[in-house]
Structure formats: structure tokens, C-alpha cells
């Protein structure tokens, strides 16, 4: 996807979100940002292919196995976004507050187009997690493995 969609949606004269595109780490950042926009949601981001692959999770992230959450794939974000916290001004895309809810690293165990199994090493979330694509291209299920 790249960052074009991310850049197109935002006016960097008005939002303090990072424009990004400078860092091309091959790291394994894991972050979840609590985003109080029109609707409260949690943005799961995983550093992958030089960007943060991103999913919006409408309900609280699963802390234990047995809880399955919808995770809607959204546009790639720049790696720099992983440390962003602050307020996106009214009238701008995603207007509201962003705070880091959890952060750490992740380790890929299995990756295909429609499935990602990975170990999360965060403060709140720890252990093996799964993202599985379903019902078309944008919707995934996010859950902790047994
Ligand atoms: Mn969001």
C-alpha cells in the first residue's frame, strides 16, 4: 500500500501527526494506540515492510484467549507514528485524541496473505496472537491463541 493514502488523508499544516517516510527500519515495533475519535477504537500497528501495517479494533484488545475482535485493515502508517500521542484537531481526519495504550515488539511465527501468527511482547498484551482475514479484504479477526 505504501504511505500515499496516509499522506492524502492528512493536512500536515494542521495536524501534528508525523509525515514520516524517513525511517525505513527493519524492526519489529508493536504498538496499540487508543484513539478517541468519533468512535473510540484501538489502532493495532505492526512494523512490516518499512511501514506500520495498521488495523482499527472497535473494541478493547483481547487480553486472553477466547475473545475474538474485529480488526479493520486501514492505511499503512509511517514508522514514526509508533511514538505519536496527541490531539488531532477538529475537522482533520481522525480528529480526537491518540494515546499509546501498549507498546513493545512482536515476532512473526507465520505469515501469509490472509493470516499472521505472531508473538506480542508488550506490557498489556503478551503471548501468541493471530490475525486472520475474513469476509473480504479489509476485515480481520484478532485474537489470542490458546
Ligand atoms: Mn484510529
GROMACS .gro file of C-alpha atoms and ligand atoms in nm:
model
  147
    1UNK     CA    1   0.000   0.000   0.000
    2UNK     CA    2   0.276   0.247   0.091
    3UNK     CA    3   0.213   0.583   0.251
    4UNK     CA    4   0.026   0.761  -0.029
    5UNK     CA    5  -0.315   0.702   0.126
    6UNK     CA    6  -0.187   0.816   0.467
    7UNK     CA    7  -0.049   1.137   0.316
    8UNK     CA    8  -0.358   1.202   0.103
    9UNK     CA    9  -0.589   1.188   0.403
   10UNK     CA   10  -0.399   1.442   0.611
   11UNK     CA   11  -0.309   1.809   0.603
   12UNK     CA   12   0.028   1.832   0.776
   13UNK     CA   13  -0.006   2.207   0.813
   14UNK     CA   14  -0.290   2.134   1.054
   15UNK     CA   15  -0.219   1.804   1.226
   16UNK     CA   16   0.087   1.727   1.434
   17UNK     CA   17   0.089   1.366   1.321
   18UNK     CA   18   0.425   1.272   1.167
   19UNK     CA   19   0.455   1.298   0.793
   20UNK     CA   20   0.705   1.017   0.814
   21UNK     CA   21   0.866   0.825   0.535
   22UNK     CA   22   1.213   0.897   0.669
   23UNK     CA   23   1.258   0.593   0.887
   24UNK     CA   24   1.280   0.266   0.697
   25UNK     CA   25   1.354   0.039   0.986
   26UNK     CA   26   1.352  -0.335   0.953
   27UNK     CA   27   1.244  -0.353   1.314
   28UNK     CA   28   0.953  -0.522   1.475
   29UNK     CA   29   0.763  -0.250   1.656
   30UNK     CA   30   0.428  -0.341   1.801
   31UNK     CA   31   0.201  -0.065   1.924
   32UNK     CA   32  -0.164  -0.016   2.007
   33UNK     CA   33  -0.291   0.341   2.020
   34UNK     CA   34  -0.616   0.424   2.193
   35UNK     CA   35  -0.791   0.664   1.960
   36UNK     CA   36  -1.082   0.862   2.090
   37UNK     CA   37  -1.226   0.979   1.759
   38UNK     CA   38  -1.595   0.992   1.666
   39UNK     CA   39  -1.596   0.637   1.796
   40UNK     CA   40  -1.344   0.508   2.046
   41UNK     CA   41  -1.124   0.240   1.894
   42UNK     CA   42  -0.780   0.089   1.928
   43UNK     CA   43  -0.528   0.106   1.645
   44UNK     CA   44  -0.309  -0.200   1.624
   45UNK     CA   45   0.012  -0.135   1.432
   46UNK     CA   46   0.291  -0.372   1.336
   47UNK     CA   47   0.612  -0.263   1.169
   48UNK     CA   48   0.633  -0.455   0.846
   49UNK     CA   49   0.787  -0.389   0.505
   50UNK     CA   50   0.913  -0.044   0.612
   51UNK     CA   51   0.576   0.086   0.735
   52UNK     CA   52   0.331   0.027   1.017
   53UNK     CA   53   0.062  -0.210   0.895
   54UNK     CA   54  -0.249  -0.091   1.074
   55UNK     CA   55  -0.585  -0.224   1.190
   56UNK     CA   56  -0.862  -0.040   1.374
   57UNK     CA   57  -1.010  -0.251   1.652
   58UNK     CA   58  -1.351  -0.116   1.762
   59UNK     CA   59  -1.347  -0.296   2.098
   60UNK     CA   60  -1.082  -0.338   2.366
   61UNK     CA   61  -0.791  -0.558   2.255
   62UNK     CA   62  -0.810  -0.924   2.360
   63UNK     CA   63  -0.609  -0.985   2.677
   64UNK     CA   64  -0.682  -1.357   2.692
   65UNK     CA   65  -0.774  -1.639   2.456
   66UNK     CA   66  -1.140  -1.694   2.379
   67UNK     CA   67  -1.204  -1.330   2.290
   68UNK     CA   68  -1.222  -1.252   1.920
   69UNK     CA   69  -1.211  -0.897   1.795
   70UNK     CA   70  -1.288  -0.747   1.460
   71UNK     CA   71  -0.983  -0.564   1.324
   72UNK     CA   72  -1.042  -0.348   1.018
   73UNK     CA   73  -0.739  -0.301   0.798
   74UNK     CA   74  -0.666   0.068   0.745
   75UNK     CA   75  -0.399   0.258   0.556
   76UNK     CA   76  -0.031   0.199   0.628
   77UNK     CA   77   0.121   0.449   0.870
   78UNK     CA   78   0.481   0.570   0.881
   79UNK     CA   79   0.712   0.401   1.131
   80UNK     CA   80   0.741   0.735   1.314
   81UNK     CA   81   0.372   0.713   1.405
   82UNK     CA   82   0.450   0.448   1.666
   83UNK     CA   83   0.550   0.716   1.915
   84UNK     CA   84   0.274   0.962   1.831
   85UNK     CA   85   0.044   1.080   2.105
   86UNK     CA   86  -0.164   1.393   2.099
   87UNK     CA   87  -0.473   1.561   1.969
   88UNK     CA   88  -0.573   1.563   1.605
   89UNK     CA   89  -0.759   1.892   1.551
   90UNK     CA   90  -1.129   1.917   1.474
   91UNK     CA   91  -1.204   1.893   1.106
   92UNK     CA   92  -0.897   1.683   1.036
   93UNK     CA   93  -0.901   1.314   0.951
   94UNK     CA   94  -0.929   1.109   1.272
   95UNK     CA   95  -0.995   1.418   1.486
   96UNK     CA   96  -0.966   1.335   1.854
   97UNK     CA   97  -0.705   1.214   2.098
   98UNK     CA   98  -0.443   0.946   2.046
   99UNK     CA   99  -0.257   0.783   2.332
  100UNK     CA  100  -0.027   0.483   2.340
  101UNK     CA  101  -0.216   0.200   2.507
  102UNK     CA  102   0.053  -0.064   2.470
  103UNK     CA  103   0.390  -0.086   2.301
  104UNK     CA  104   0.671  -0.334   2.257
  105UNK     CA  105   0.787  -0.575   1.994
  106UNK     CA  106   0.644  -0.864   1.803
  107UNK     CA  107   0.790  -1.173   1.646
  108UNK     CA  108   0.642  -1.332   1.333
  109UNK     CA  109   0.572  -1.701   1.366
  110UNK     CA  110   0.378  -1.749   1.045
  111UNK     CA  111   0.282  -1.506   0.771
  112UNK     CA  112   0.071  -1.540   0.461
  113UNK     CA  113  -0.158  -1.301   0.272
  114UNK     CA  114  -0.457  -1.384   0.488
  115UNK     CA  115  -0.304  -1.489   0.816
  116UNK     CA  116  -0.046  -1.369   1.061
  117UNK     CA  117   0.060  -1.557   1.370
  118UNK     CA  118   0.288  -1.356   1.593
  119UNK     CA  119   0.411  -1.329   1.945
  120UNK     CA  120   0.339  -0.997   2.112
  121UNK     CA  121   0.586  -0.873   2.369
  122UNK     CA  122   0.413  -0.571   2.512
  123UNK     CA  123   0.319  -0.461   2.859
  124UNK     CA  124  -0.053  -0.531   2.838
  125UNK     CA  125  -0.057  -0.791   2.563
  126UNK     CA  126   0.184  -1.080   2.579
  127UNK     CA  127   0.185  -1.417   2.408
  128UNK     CA  128   0.086  -1.566   2.074
  129UNK     CA  129  -0.170  -1.379   1.871
  130UNK     CA  130  -0.342  -1.436   1.543
  131UNK     CA  131  -0.481  -1.210   1.271
  132UNK     CA  132  -0.698  -1.386   1.015
  133UNK     CA  133  -0.857  -1.214   0.720
  134UNK     CA  134  -1.225  -1.285   0.660
  135UNK     CA  135  -1.530  -1.153   0.480
  136UNK     CA  136  -1.342  -0.980   0.205
  137UNK     CA  137  -1.032  -0.774   0.203
  138UNK     CA  138  -1.049  -0.531   0.495
  139UNK     CA  139  -1.192  -0.730   0.781
  140UNK     CA  140  -0.976  -0.947   1.002
  141UNK     CA  141  -1.021  -1.134   1.328
  142UNK     CA  142  -0.775  -1.059   1.604
  143UNK     CA  143  -0.741  -1.299   1.893
  144UNK     CA  144  -0.501  -1.457   2.137
  145UNK     CA  145  -0.408  -1.818   2.074
  146UNK     CA  146  -0.451  -2.080   2.342
  147LIG    MN1  147  -0.761   0.544   1.450
   0.00000   0.00000   0.00000
